[in-house]
DNA sequence: GTATATGCAAAGGTTTTGCACAGCC
DNA sequence: GGCTGTGCAAAACCTTTGCATATAC
């Protein structure tokens, strides 16, 4: 019944290999992050981590998020509501967000490939379309006539 | 020597036509905005307006920015540093920003046309590429080898 | 005179920082 | 035992809001 390898282990190992220490807070934060799919807002994360380990301070959350970004586990992106973190592996997609109703969707990087090519063709610039969302109007908000 | 028509006039006229009142603060804010090209951050704007009319409160700045956005004079976009306003007419471009060195450039909407088409073809979604910047690596930061 | 705009002060929210102590290794 | 990580408290920002007063019309 023992979990021989849960999703947190590889990340914890990575941190350990970097000479970092394993504290209960860090374990709890990593565990909560690994259990989360999609967007991770620092505030929400803090709330959920405290459900596991009461008393974890917000500054610890922020410091750990920075750390995990340095170690390549997380990335952050900018959405209408502000900054948001996501698993680097999972986050390889382009956020689409409707400015009218808040509807959200995503393009896979594969789907976005043509976009990237178009931009890099135009300028000496390699776009990372995952970093900022793309705002716009979704099908419903654009109007039923079309 | 009298300015028969300075750039502020049309905007002030627009506000007046909307039944709004012309206060010295509003004049100063509009004048400063019309004299600004490119990005307008609320904080910077406040500083510059106070140089013209001392004592203008930050809340007045924010209220006026909202107003000008409602009237279609300004739009806001999201860059790495946070929210930023720009002239709606002038701002019809896609911000490119280098995540490494901060270099900034822009694509005209004409140049971005193909991007928009590509996205709307993929989904029932009309993108507004001006609203969020596009992050990436500029030519220099991408490496001299290519 | 009246409705609107402003200033002021406070609050709200997120994120950062300095410092002393706790605790991992 | 030494150094790192955490909590705490405070501060730094940015932005919003309620209310009384000032003022444009």
XYZ file of C-alpha atoms (C1' of nucleotides) in Angstrom:
342
model
C 0.000 0.000 0.000
C 2.970 2.231 -0.027
C 3.235 4.703 -2.857
C 6.473 3.651 -4.425
C 6.511 6.785 -6.529
C 4.074 9.605 -6.290
C 4.239 12.584 -8.627
C 5.956 14.758 -6.044
C 8.968 12.511 -5.736
C 10.759 13.554 -8.884
C 10.408 17.212 -8.007
C 11.488 16.669 -4.433
C 14.472 14.719 -5.725
C 15.340 17.546 -8.049
C 15.339 20.033 -5.213
C 17.319 17.692 -3.014
C 19.889 17.243 -5.768
C 20.210 21.003 -5.840
C 21.241 20.966 -2.209
C 17.933 22.244 -0.918
C 16.340 21.027 2.278
C 13.128 19.140 2.631
C 10.823 20.806 5.072
C 7.221 19.857 5.787
C 6.108 23.137 4.231
C 8.048 22.509 1.077
C 6.698 18.976 0.823
C 3.166 20.193 1.291
C 3.519 22.953 -1.277
C 5.066 20.628 -3.843
C 2.442 17.969 -3.157
C -0.365 20.463 -3.598
C 1.161 21.779 -6.790
C 1.641 18.310 -8.240
C -1.974 17.511 -7.432
C -3.155 20.583 -9.312
C -3.978 20.684 -12.984
C -4.147 23.948 -14.839
C -3.752 27.366 -13.371
C -2.175 27.860 -9.998
C -2.688 31.226 -8.372
C -0.442 31.964 -5.409
C -3.399 32.919 -3.261
C -5.396 29.786 -3.995
C -2.337 27.665 -3.537
C -1.738 29.220 -0.127
C -5.292 28.425 0.907
C -5.028 24.816 -0.175
C -1.611 24.267 1.350
C -2.877 25.545 4.685
C -5.562 22.896 4.574
C -2.739 20.349 4.673
C -0.304 22.148 6.919
C -1.905 24.956 8.904
C 0.064 28.128 9.362
C 2.154 28.094 6.217
C 3.013 31.677 5.520
C 2.310 33.443 2.244
C 5.932 34.445 1.902
C 6.912 30.791 1.959
C 4.493 30.147 -0.863
C 5.959 32.914 -2.980
C 9.516 31.873 -2.243
C 8.752 28.286 -3.180
C 7.003 29.284 -6.389
C 10.072 31.302 -7.396
C 12.242 28.353 -6.566
C 10.205 25.935 -8.618
C 10.298 28.312 -11.516
C 14.091 28.522 -11.273
C 14.253 24.748 -11.241
C 12.137 24.593 -14.351
C 9.181 22.884 -12.728
C 6.795 25.786 -13.099
C 6.328 28.712 -15.430
C 4.185 31.719 -15.000
C 1.895 33.416 -17.463
C -0.142 36.590 -17.471
C -3.904 36.396 -17.648
C -6.489 39.093 -17.208
C -6.695 38.395 -13.502
C -2.941 38.621 -13.055
C -0.023 36.240 -12.818
C -0.652 32.517 -12.752
C 1.648 29.506 -12.487
C 1.394 26.169 -14.235
C 3.404 23.020 -14.694
C 6.011 23.727 -17.266
C 5.356 20.458 -19.050
C 1.627 20.861 -18.964
C 1.673 24.537 -19.642
C 2.925 24.310 -23.150
C -0.185 25.803 -24.581
C -1.546 29.147 -25.576
C -4.259 30.568 -23.355
C -7.286 31.994 -25.091
C -9.549 34.103 -22.939
C -12.816 35.852 -23.788
C -12.777 39.449 -22.678
C -16.547 39.477 -22.523
C -17.591 36.352 -20.642
C -14.347 35.012 -19.215
C -14.525 31.798 -21.196
C -11.155 30.117 -21.449
C -9.624 27.706 -23.865
C -6.199 26.776 -25.079
C -4.288 25.967 -28.208
C -1.725 23.219 -28.036
C 1.736 24.253 -29.032
C 1.322 22.041 -32.035
C -1.707 24.012 -33.099
C 0.170 27.208 -32.374
C 3.170 26.138 -34.424
C 2.081 28.050 -37.483
C 1.633 31.182 -35.406
C 5.152 30.969 -34.091
C 6.579 30.464 -37.541
C 4.676 33.411 -38.873
C 6.021 35.693 -36.194
C 9.612 34.535 -36.395
C 9.496 34.911 -40.145
C 8.512 38.515 -39.738
C 11.105 39.523 -37.184
C 14.229 38.214 -35.589
C 12.104 37.186 -32.668
C 11.236 33.811 -31.159
C 7.837 34.142 -29.602
C 6.783 32.279 -26.494
C 3.046 32.327 -26.948
C 2.488 30.583 -23.660
C 3.629 33.498 -21.569
C 0.778 35.877 -22.196
C -2.785 34.900 -22.850
C -4.517 35.882 -26.061
C -7.607 37.927 -25.418
C -10.556 38.089 -27.736
C -14.196 37.195 -28.180
C -15.402 33.624 -28.007
C -17.894 32.224 -30.472
C -20.954 33.076 -28.404
C -19.897 36.581 -27.502
C -18.884 37.388 -31.027
C -22.538 37.166 -31.914
C -24.928 34.425 -33.058
C -25.210 35.801 -36.585
C -21.820 34.466 -37.494
C 0.473 82.387 -31.708
C -2.686 80.844 -30.476
C -3.101 77.173 -30.932
C -6.248 77.040 -33.001
C -6.454 73.313 -32.485
C -4.232 71.283 -30.277
C -4.496 67.510 -30.052
C -6.430 67.649 -26.800
C -9.318 69.558 -28.289
C -11.028 66.687 -30.026
C -10.929 64.564 -26.931
C -12.127 67.357 -24.702
C -14.921 67.985 -27.187
C -15.858 64.343 -27.054
C -16.118 64.386 -23.282
C -18.076 67.603 -23.361
C -20.458 66.131 -25.893
C -20.969 63.300 -23.461
C -22.163 65.764 -20.867
C -19.013 65.643 -18.807
C -17.513 68.683 -17.123
C -14.223 70.270 -17.933
C -12.134 70.635 -14.841
C -8.532 71.794 -14.706
C -7.510 68.301 -13.599
C -9.266 66.681 -16.494
C -7.728 69.126 -18.931
C -4.274 68.493 -17.548
C -4.659 64.730 -17.633
C -5.967 64.746 -21.178
C -3.235 67.161 -22.277
C -0.555 64.982 -20.761
C -2.002 61.871 -22.343
C -2.237 63.486 -25.751
C 1.383 64.572 -25.449
C 2.468 61.022 -24.732
C 3.416 58.474 -27.335
C 3.474 54.812 -26.543
C 2.881 53.262 -23.174
C 1.157 55.182 -20.440
C 1.410 53.777 -16.948
C -0.998 55.244 -14.414
C 1.815 55.918 -11.978
C 3.989 57.743 -14.474
C 1.038 59.660 -15.741
C 0.205 60.800 -12.229
C 3.741 62.050 -11.752
C 3.717 64.011 -14.984
C 0.271 65.464 -14.456
C 1.309 66.741 -11.037
C 4.132 68.608 -12.697
C 1.470 70.590 -14.533
C -1.169 70.790 -11.825
C 0.183 69.999 -8.378
C -1.987 67.984 -6.054
C -3.943 65.943 -8.543
C -4.959 62.825 -6.729
C -4.195 59.312 -7.910
C -7.857 58.361 -7.771
C -8.630 61.130 -10.227
C -6.030 59.688 -12.577
C -7.556 56.236 -12.402
C -11.080 57.541 -12.796
C -10.061 59.552 -15.836
C -8.239 56.643 -17.421
C -11.358 54.513 -17.025
C -13.409 57.278 -18.537
C -11.150 57.655 -21.531
C -11.255 53.940 -22.083
C -15.063 54.007 -22.020
C -15.016 56.814 -24.544
C -12.773 54.817 -26.802
C -9.799 57.145 -26.552
C -7.556 54.716 -24.707
C -7.147 50.990 -24.425
C -5.178 49.023 -21.949
C -2.887 46.097 -22.467
C -0.959 43.758 -20.221
C 2.815 43.775 -20.315
C 5.312 42.097 -18.070
C 5.384 45.102 -15.782
C 1.624 45.210 -15.458
C -1.228 47.154 -17.015
C -0.482 49.915 -19.454
C -2.644 52.337 -21.420
C -2.139 53.615 -24.951
C -3.972 55.673 -27.526
C -6.514 53.450 -29.139
C -5.632 54.685 -32.600
C -1.942 54.347 -32.021
C -2.213 51.166 -30.054
C -3.477 49.015 -32.836
C -0.416 46.899 -32.793
C 0.875 43.763 -31.217
C 3.487 44.237 -28.521
C 6.550 42.050 -28.742
C 8.718 41.988 -25.657
C 11.988 40.167 -24.998
C 11.856 38.274 -21.740
C 15.628 38.396 -21.477
C 16.641 41.988 -22.181
C 13.371 43.897 -22.145
C 13.677 44.919 -25.770
C 10.336 45.948 -27.220
C 8.927 46.073 -30.683
C 5.558 45.883 -32.327
C 3.758 44.331 -35.241
C 1.246 46.453 -37.068
C -2.213 45.009 -37.218
C -1.654 44.574 -40.909
C 1.342 42.405 -40.219
C -0.618 40.561 -37.572
C -3.543 39.944 -39.895
C -2.372 36.478 -40.848
C -2.026 35.591 -37.184
C -5.578 36.566 -36.476
C -6.890 34.591 -39.404
C -4.980 31.546 -38.328
C -6.438 31.659 -34.861
C -10.003 32.328 -35.905
C -9.788 29.528 -38.393
C -8.846 27.147 -35.629
C -11.524 28.101 -33.162
C -14.681 30.112 -32.975
C -12.631 32.861 -31.437
C -11.776 36.379 -32.585
C -8.433 37.236 -31.092
C -7.468 40.735 -30.057
C -3.726 40.435 -30.232
C -3.243 43.960 -28.986
C -4.497 43.218 -25.513
C -1.663 41.058 -24.263
C 1.930 41.379 -25.291
C 3.751 38.504 -26.921
C 6.810 37.485 -24.973
C 9.854 35.829 -26.470
C 13.501 36.228 -27.272
C 14.744 39.003 -29.501
C 17.328 38.420 -32.207
C 20.285 39.205 -29.987
C 19.160 37.218 -26.991
C 18.255 34.232 -29.085
C 21.937 33.808 -29.770
C 24.388 35.069 -32.393
C 24.736 31.635 -34.012
C 21.410 31.982 -35.689
C -28.892 75.440 -7.417
C -27.724 70.965 -8.601
C -25.341 67.285 -10.183
C -20.774 65.955 -10.972
C -15.771 65.738 -10.015
C -12.229 65.872 -6.796
C -9.562 65.145 -2.620
C -8.864 62.645 1.205
C -8.431 58.797 3.879
C -8.969 54.332 4.347
C -9.191 49.828 2.849
C -8.101 45.999 -0.061
C -5.192 42.940 -2.246
C -0.911 41.070 -3.719
C 3.854 40.623 -3.283
C 8.400 41.702 -1.122
C 11.753 42.168 2.525
C 14.504 42.220 7.005
C 15.262 39.831 10.864
C 15.253 36.416 14.560
C 14.375 31.824 15.435
C 13.542 27.032 14.245
C 14.921 22.999 12.283
C 17.141 20.177 8.482
C 21.386 17.853 7.324
C 26.690 23.072 14.787
C 26.090 25.587 10.855
C 23.447 27.163 7.390
C 19.006 27.264 5.212
C 14.076 27.916 5.480
C 10.245 29.813 7.833
C 7.258 32.880 10.329
C 6.264 37.269 11.535
C 5.650 41.921 10.897
C 6.095 45.569 8.256
C 6.355 47.837 4.143
C 5.794 48.623 -0.637
C 2.925 48.828 -4.394
C -1.106 49.516 -7.007
C -5.841 50.259 -7.203
C -10.507 50.996 -5.458
C -14.120 53.076 -2.704
C -17.077 55.992 0.502
C -17.906 60.288 1.801
C -17.694 65.322 2.371
C -16.576 69.291 -0.092
C -15.696 72.059 -4.038
C -16.999 73.522 -8.468
C -18.576 73.451 -13.457
C -22.690 74.305 -15.750
